[in-house]
CSV table of N, CA and C in Angstrom, one decimal:
chain,number,residue,atom,x,y,z
A,1,MET,N,-6.0,107.8,30.9
A,1,MET,CA,-5.1,108.8,30.5
A,1,MET,C,-3.8,108.5,31.2
A,2,HIS,N,-2.7,108.6,30.4
A,2,HIS,CA,-1.4,108.4,31.0
A,2,HIS,C,-0.9,109.7,31.5
A,3,THR,N,-0.4,109.7,32.7
A,3,THR,CA,0.2,110.9,33.3
A,3,THR,C,1.7,110.6,33.6
A,4,PRO,N,2.6,111.4,33.0
A,4,PRO,CA,4.0,111.1,33.2
A,4,PRO,C,4.4,111.2,34.6
A,5,SER,N,5.4,110.4,35.0
A,5,SER,CA,5.9,110.5,36.4
A,5,SER,C,6.5,111.9,36.6
A,6,ALA,N,6.5,112.3,37.9
A,6,ALA,CA,7.0,113.6,38.3
A,6,ALA,C,8.4,113.8,37.9
A,7,ALA,N,9.2,112.8,37.9
A,7,ALA,CA,10.6,112.9,37.5
A,7,ALA,C,10.8,113.4,36.0
A,8,HIS,N,9.8,113.0,35.2
A,8,HIS,CA,9.9,113.3,33.8
A,8,HIS,C,8.9,114.3,33.3
A,9,ALA,N,8.1,114.8,34.2
A,9,ALA,CA,6.9,115.7,33.8
A,9,ALA,C,7.3,117.1,33.5
A,10,LEU,N,8.4,117.6,34.0
A,10,LEU,CA,8.8,119.0,33.8
A,10,LEU,C,9.6,119.2,32.6
A,11,PRO,N,9.4,120.3,31.9
A,11,PRO,CA,10.2,120.6,30.7
A,11,PRO,C,11.7,120.5,31.0
A,12,SER,N,12.5,119.9,30.2
A,12,SER,CA,13.9,119.9,30.4
A,12,SER,C,14.5,121.1,29.7
A,13,GLY,N,15.7,121.5,30.1
A,13,GLY,CA,16.4,122.6,29.5
A,13,GLY,C,16.0,124.0,29.9
A,14,LEU,N,15.1,124.0,31.0
A,14,LEU,CA,14.7,125.3,31.5
A,14,LEU,C,15.9,125.9,32.3
A,15,PRO,N,16.2,127.2,32.2
A,15,PRO,CA,17.2,127.7,33.1
A,15,PRO,C,16.8,127.6,34.5
A,16,PRO,N,17.7,127.5,35.5
A,16,PRO,CA,17.3,127.2,36.9
A,16,PRO,C,16.4,128.3,37.5
A,17,GLY,N,16.4,129.5,37.0
A,17,GLY,CA,15.6,130.6,37.6
A,17,GLY,C,14.2,130.7,37.0
A,18,ASP,N,13.9,129.9,35.9
A,18,ASP,CA,12.6,130.0,35.2
A,18,ASP,C,11.5,129.5,36.1
A,19,GLU,N,10.5,130.2,36.2
A,19,GLU,CA,9.4,129.8,37.1
A,19,GLU,C,8.2,129.3,36.3
A,20,LEU,N,7.5,128.4,36.9
A,20,LEU,CA,6.3,127.8,36.3
A,20,LEU,C,5.1,127.9,37.2
A,21,LEU,N,3.9,128.0,36.7
A,21,LEU,CA,2.7,128.0,37.5
A,21,LEU,C,2.2,126.5,37.5
A,22,LEU,N,2.1,126.0,38.7
A,22,LEU,CA,1.6,124.6,38.9
A,22,LEU,C,0.1,124.7,39.3
A,23,THR,N,-0.7,124.1,38.6
A,23,THR,CA,-2.1,124.0,38.9
A,23,THR,C,-2.4,122.5,39.3
A,24,LEU,N,-3.0,122.3,40.5
A,24,LEU,CA,-3.4,121.0,40.9
A,24,LEU,C,-4.9,121.0,41.0
A,25,ILE,N,-5.5,119.9,40.5
A,25,ILE,CA,-7.0,119.7,40.6
A,25,ILE,C,-7.1,118.5,41.6
A,26,VAL,N,-7.7,118.7,42.7
A,26,VAL,CA,-7.6,117.8,43.9
A,26,VAL,C,-9.0,117.4,44.3
A,27,PRO,N,-9.3,116.1,44.5
A,27,PRO,CA,-10.5,115.7,45.1
A,27,PRO,C,-10.7,116.4,46.5
A,28,VAL,N,-11.9,116.8,46.8
A,28,VAL,CA,-12.0,117.6,48.1
A,28,VAL,C,-11.6,116.8,49.3
A,29,ASP,N,-11.7,115.5,49.3
A,29,ASP,CA,-11.4,114.7,50.5
A,29,ASP,C,-9.9,114.7,50.8
A,30,VAL,N,-9.0,115.1,49.8
A,30,VAL,CA,-7.6,115.1,50.1
A,30,VAL,C,-7.0,116.6,50.0
A,31,ALA,N,-7.9,117.5,49.7
A,31,ALA,CA,-7.4,118.9,49.6
A,31,ALA,C,-6.7,119.4,50.8
A,32,GLU,N,-7.2,119.1,52.0
A,32,GLU,CA,-6.5,119.6,53.2
A,32,GLU,C,-5.2,119.0,53.4
A,33,ALA,N,-5.0,117.7,53.0
A,33,ALA,CA,-3.7,117.0,53.1
A,33,ALA,C,-2.7,117.7,52.1
A,34,VAL,N,-3.2,118.0,50.9
A,34,VAL,CA,-2.3,118.7,50.0
A,34,VAL,C,-1.9,120.1,50.5
A,35,GLU,N,-2.9,120.8,51.0
A,35,GLU,CA,-2.5,122.1,51.5
A,35,GLU,C,-1.6,122.0,52.7
A,36,ASP,N,-1.7,121.1,53.6
A,36,ASP,CA,-0.8,120.9,54.7
A,36,ASP,C,0.6,120.6,54.2
A,37,LEU,N,0.7,119.7,53.1
A,37,LEU,CA,2.0,119.4,52.6
A,37,LEU,C,2.6,120.7,52.0
A,38,LEU,N,1.9,121.5,51.3
A,38,LEU,CA,2.4,122.7,50.7
A,38,LEU,C,2.9,123.7,51.8
A,39,LEU,N,2.1,123.8,52.8
A,39,LEU,CA,2.5,124.7,54.0
A,39,LEU,C,3.8,124.2,54.6
A,40,ALA,N,3.9,122.8,54.7
A,40,ALA,CA,5.1,122.3,55.4
A,40,ALA,C,6.3,122.4,54.5
A,41,ARG,N,6.2,122.6,53.2
A,41,ARG,CA,7.3,122.7,52.3
A,41,ARG,C,7.5,124.1,51.8
A,42,SER,N,7.6,125.0,52.8
A,42,SER,CA,7.9,126.4,52.4
A,42,SER,C,9.3,126.6,51.8
A,43,ASP,N,10.1,125.6,51.9
A,43,ASP,CA,11.4,125.6,51.2
A,43,ASP,C,11.2,125.5,49.7
A,44,LEU,N,10.1,124.9,49.2
A,44,LEU,CA,9.8,124.8,47.8
A,44,LEU,C,8.8,125.8,47.3
A,45,VAL,N,7.8,126.1,48.0
A,45,VAL,CA,6.8,127.1,47.6
A,45,VAL,C,6.6,128.2,48.7
A,46,SER,N,6.5,129.4,48.3
A,46,SER,CA,6.4,130.5,49.3
A,46,SER,C,4.9,130.7,49.6
A,47,GLY,N,4.0,130.2,48.9
A,47,GLY,CA,2.6,130.3,49.1
A,47,GLY,C,1.8,129.7,48.0
A,48,PHE,N,0.5,129.7,48.1
A,48,PHE,CA,-0.4,129.1,47.1
A,48,PHE,C,-1.8,129.7,47.2
A,49,THR,N,-2.6,129.5,46.2
A,49,THR,CA,-4.0,130.0,46.2
A,49,THR,C,-4.8,128.7,46.0
A,50,SER,N,-5.9,128.7,46.7
A,50,SER,CA,-6.9,127.6,46.5
A,50,SER,C,-8.3,128.1,46.3
A,51,SER,N,-9.0,127.4,45.5
A,51,SER,CA,-10.4,127.8,45.2
A,51,SER,C,-11.2,126.5,45.0
A,52,ILE,N,-12.5,126.7,45.1
A,52,ILE,CA,-13.5,125.6,44.8
A,52,ILE,C,-13.7,125.4,43.3
A,53,ALA,N,-13.7,124.2,42.9
A,53,ALA,CA,-13.9,123.9,41.4
A,53,ALA,C,-14.8,122.7,41.3
A,54,ASP,N,-15.4,122.6,40.1
A,54,ASP,CA,-16.2,121.4,39.8
A,54,ASP,C,-15.5,120.7,38.7
A,55,GLY,N,-15.4,119.3,38.8
A,55,GLY,CA,-14.8,118.5,37.8
A,55,GLY,C,-15.8,118.0,36.9
A,56,HIS,N,-15.6,118.1,35.6
A,56,HIS,CA,-16.5,117.6,34.6
A,56,HIS,C,-15.7,116.8,33.6
A,57,GLY,N,-16.4,115.8,32.9
A,57,GLY,CA,-15.7,115.1,31.9
A,57,GLY,C,-16.0,113.6,31.9
A,58,SER,N,-15.8,113.0,30.8
A,58,SER,CA,-16.1,111.6,30.6
A,58,SER,C,-15.2,110.7,31.4
A,59,ARG,N,-14.0,111.1,31.7
A,59,ARG,CA,-13.1,110.3,32.5
A,59,ARG,C,-13.2,110.5,34.0
A,60,LEU,N,-14.1,111.3,34.4
A,60,LEU,CA,-14.2,111.6,35.8
A,60,LEU,C,-15.3,110.7,36.4
A,61,ALA,N,-14.9,109.9,37.5
A,61,ALA,CA,-15.8,109.0,38.1
A,61,ALA,C,-16.7,109.8,39.1
A,62,LEU,N,-18.0,109.7,38.9
A,62,LEU,CA,-18.9,110.4,39.8
A,62,LEU,C,-19.4,109.4,40.9
A,63,HIS,N,-19.5,109.9,42.1
A,63,HIS,CA,-19.9,109.1,43.2
A,63,HIS,C,-21.1,109.7,43.9
A,64,GLY,N,-22.0,108.9,44.3
A,64,GLY,CA,-23.1,109.3,45.1
A,64,GLY,C,-24.2,109.9,44.2
A,65,ALA,N,-25.4,110.0,44.7
A,65,ALA,CA,-26.6,110.5,44.0
A,65,ALA,C,-26.4,111.9,43.6
A,66,ALA,N,-25.9,112.8,44.5
A,66,ALA,CA,-25.8,114.2,44.1
A,66,ALA,C,-24.9,114.5,43.0
A,67,GLU,N,-23.7,113.8,42.9
A,67,GLU,CA,-22.8,113.9,41.8
A,67,GLU,C,-23.4,113.4,40.5
A,68,LEU,N,-24.1,112.2,40.6
A,68,LEU,CA,-24.7,111.7,39.4
A,68,LEU,C,-25.8,112.6,38.8
A,69,VAL,N,-26.5,113.2,39.7
A,69,VAL,CA,-27.6,114.1,39.2
A,69,VAL,C,-27.0,115.4,38.7
A,70,SER,N,-26.0,116.0,39.4
A,70,SER,CA,-25.5,117.2,38.9
A,70,SER,C,-24.5,117.1,37.7
A,71,GLY,N,-23.9,115.9,37.6
A,71,GLY,CA,-23.0,115.7,36.5
A,71,GLY,C,-21.6,116.2,36.7
A,72,HIS,N,-21.3,116.5,37.9
A,72,HIS,CA,-19.9,117.0,38.2
A,72,HIS,C,-19.5,116.6,39.6
A,73,SER,N,-18.2,116.7,39.8
A,73,SER,CA,-17.7,116.3,41.1
A,73,SER,C,-16.9,117.4,41.8
A,74,PRO,N,-17.2,117.7,43.0
A,74,PRO,CA,-16.5,118.8,43.7
A,74,PRO,C,-15.0,118.6,43.7
A,75,ARG,N,-14.2,119.6,43.5
A,75,ARG,CA,-12.8,119.6,43.5
A,75,ARG,C,-12.2,120.9,44.1
A,76,SER,N,-11.0,120.8,44.4
A,76,SER,CA,-10.3,122.0,44.9
A,76,SER,C,-9.2,122.3,43.9
A,77,GLN,N,-9.0,123.6,43.5
A,77,GLN,CA,-8.0,123.9,42.5
A,77,GLN,C,-6.9,124.7,43.4
A,78,ILE,N,-5.7,124.2,43.3
A,78,ILE,CA,-4.6,124.8,44.0
A,78,ILE,C,-3.5,125.3,43.1
A,79,GLN,N,-3.1,126.5,43.2
A,79,GLN,CA,-2.1,127.0,42.3
A,79,GLN,C,-0.9,127.6,43.0
A,80,THR,N,0.3,127.4,42.5
A,80,THR,CA,1.5,128.0,43.1
A,80,THR,C,2.5,128.2,42.0
A,81,ILE,N,3.4,129.2,42.3
A,81,ILE,CA,4.5,129.5,41.3
A,81,ILE,C,5.8,129.1,42.0
A,82,ALA,N,6.7,128.4,41.3
A,82,ALA,CA,8.0,128.1,41.8
A,82,ALA,C,8.9,127.8,40.6
A,83,THR,N,10.2,127.5,40.9
A,83,THR,CA,11.1,127.1,39.9
A,83,THR,C,10.8,125.7,39.4
A,84,ALA,N,11.3,125.3,38.3
A,84,ALA,CA,11.1,124.0,37.8
A,84,ALA,C,11.7,122.9,38.7
A,85,ASP,N,12.9,123.2,39.2
A,85,ASP,CA,13.5,122.3,40.1
A,85,ASP,C,12.7,122.1,41.4
A,86,ASP,N,12.2,123.2,42.0
A,86,ASP,CA,11.4,123.1,43.2
A,86,ASP,C,10.0,122.3,42.9
A,87,LEU,N,9.4,122.6,41.8
A,87,LEU,CA,8.2,121.9,41.4
A,87,LEU,C,8.4,120.4,41.2
A,88,ARG,N,9.5,120.1,40.7
A,88,ARG,CA,9.9,118.6,40.5
A,88,ARG,C,9.9,117.9,41.8
A,89,LEU,N,10.5,118.6,42.8
A,89,LEU,CA,10.6,118.0,44.2
A,89,LEU,C,9.2,118.0,44.8
A,90,LEU,N,8.4,119.0,44.6
A,90,LEU,CA,7.1,119.1,45.2
A,90,LEU,C,6.2,118.0,44.6
A,91,LEU,N,6.2,117.8,43.3
A,91,LEU,CA,5.4,116.8,42.7
A,91,LEU,C,5.8,115.4,43.2
A,92,ALA,N,7.1,115.2,43.4
A,92,ALA,CA,7.6,113.9,43.9
A,92,ALA,C,7.1,113.7,45.4
A,93,ALA,N,7.1,114.8,46.2
A,93,ALA,CA,6.6,114.7,47.6
A,93,ALA,C,5.1,114.4,47.6
A,94,LEU,N,4.4,115.1,46.7
A,94,LEU,CA,2.9,114.8,46.7
A,94,LEU,C,2.6,113.3,46.3
A,95,LYS,N,3.4,112.9,45.3
A,95,LYS,CA,3.1,111.5,44.8
A,95,LYS,C,3.5,110.5,45.9
A,96,ALA,N,4.6,110.8,46.7
A,96,ALA,CA,5.0,109.9,47.8
A,96,ALA,C,4.0,109.9,48.9
A,97,ALA,N,3.5,111.1,49.3
A,97,ALA,CA,2.6,111.2,50.4
A,97,ALA,C,1.2,110.8,50.1
A,98,LEU,N,0.7,111.0,48.9
A,98,LEU,CA,-0.7,110.7,48.5
A,98,LEU,C,-0.7,109.9,47.2
A,99,PRO,N,-0.2,108.7,47.2
A,99,PRO,CA,0.0,107.9,45.9
A,99,PRO,C,-1.3,107.6,45.2
A,100,ARG,N,-2.4,107.5,45.9
A,100,ARG,CA,-3.7,107.2,45.2
A,100,ARG,C,-4.7,108.3,45.3
A,101,ALA,N,-4.2,109.6,45.4
A,101,ALA,CA,-5.1,110.7,45.6
A,101,ALA,C,-5.8,111.2,44.3
A,102,GLN,N,-5.4,110.7,43.1
A,102,GLN,CA,-6.1,111.1,41.9
A,102,GLN,C,-6.0,112.6,41.7
A,103,ILE,N,-4.8,113.1,41.9
A,103,ILE,CA,-4.5,114.6,41.7
A,103,ILE,C,-4.1,114.8,40.2
A,104,TYR,N,-4.8,115.7,39.6
A,104,TYR,CA,-4.4,116.0,38.2
A,104,TYR,C,-3.7,117.4,38.2
A,105,TYR,N,-2.7,117.5,37.4
A,105,TYR,CA,-1.9,118.8,37.4
A,105,TYR,C,-1.5,119.2,36.0
A,106,TRP,N,-1.2,120.5,35.9
A,106,TRP,CA,-0.5,120.9,34.7
A,106,TRP,C,0.4,122.1,35.0
A,107,LEU,N,1.3,122.4,34.1
A,107,LEU,CA,2.3,123.4,34.3
A,107,LEU,C,2.2,124.4,33.2
A,108,THR,N,2.4,125.7,33.6
A,108,THR,CA,2.3,126.8,32.6
A,108,THR,C,3.5,127.7,32.8
A,109,PRO,N,4.2,128.1,31.8
A,109,PRO,CA,5.3,129.1,32.0
A,109,PRO,C,4.8,130.4,32.5
A,110,VAL,N,5.5,131.0,33.4
A,110,VAL,CA,5.2,132.3,34.0
A,110,VAL,C,6.0,133.3,33.2
A,111,LEU,N,5.3,134.2,32.4
A,111,LEU,CA,6.1,135.2,31.6
A,111,LEU,C,6.4,136.4,32.4
A,112,GLU,N,5.6,136.7,33.4
A,112,GLU,CA,5.8,137.9,34.2
A,112,GLU,C,4.9,137.8,35.5
A,113,LYS,N,5.4,138.4,36.5
A,113,LYS,CA,4.6,138.4,37.8
A,113,LYS,C,5.1,139.6,38.6
A,114,GLY,N,4.2,140.0,39.5
A,114,GLY,CA,4.6,141.2,40.3
A,114,GLY,C,3.4,141.6,41.1
A,115,ARG,N,3.5,142.7,41.9
A,115,ARG,CA,2.5,143.2,42.7
A,115,ARG,C,2.1,144.6,42.1
A,116,LEU,N,0.8,144.9,42.1
A,116,LEU,CA,0.4,146.2,41.6
A,116,LEU,C,-0.2,147.0,42.8
């Protein structure tokens, strides 16, 4: 699967204030390093949410007997909201710090957010 580089991954033409939801799917062995990087870059993200996830699919490499038997691989899902410009910088920082981490990501427009 071809993943575009971080420099070209974000939609062009977004107004500077438009926010996006970044979802990262991270192997558990690098999740703490990703979280540490996000915490260190409070200039780009004000916070994030992480949860346990299971990776499934034909392109997912399974390692060890437990993964082969269960048919899935443990992952961490990390989500944050920020502007497109800040996410561009964050993705570049992740790629530079963890170039072989096998992090999968996607972006979703945020239509509305708030506290209830």
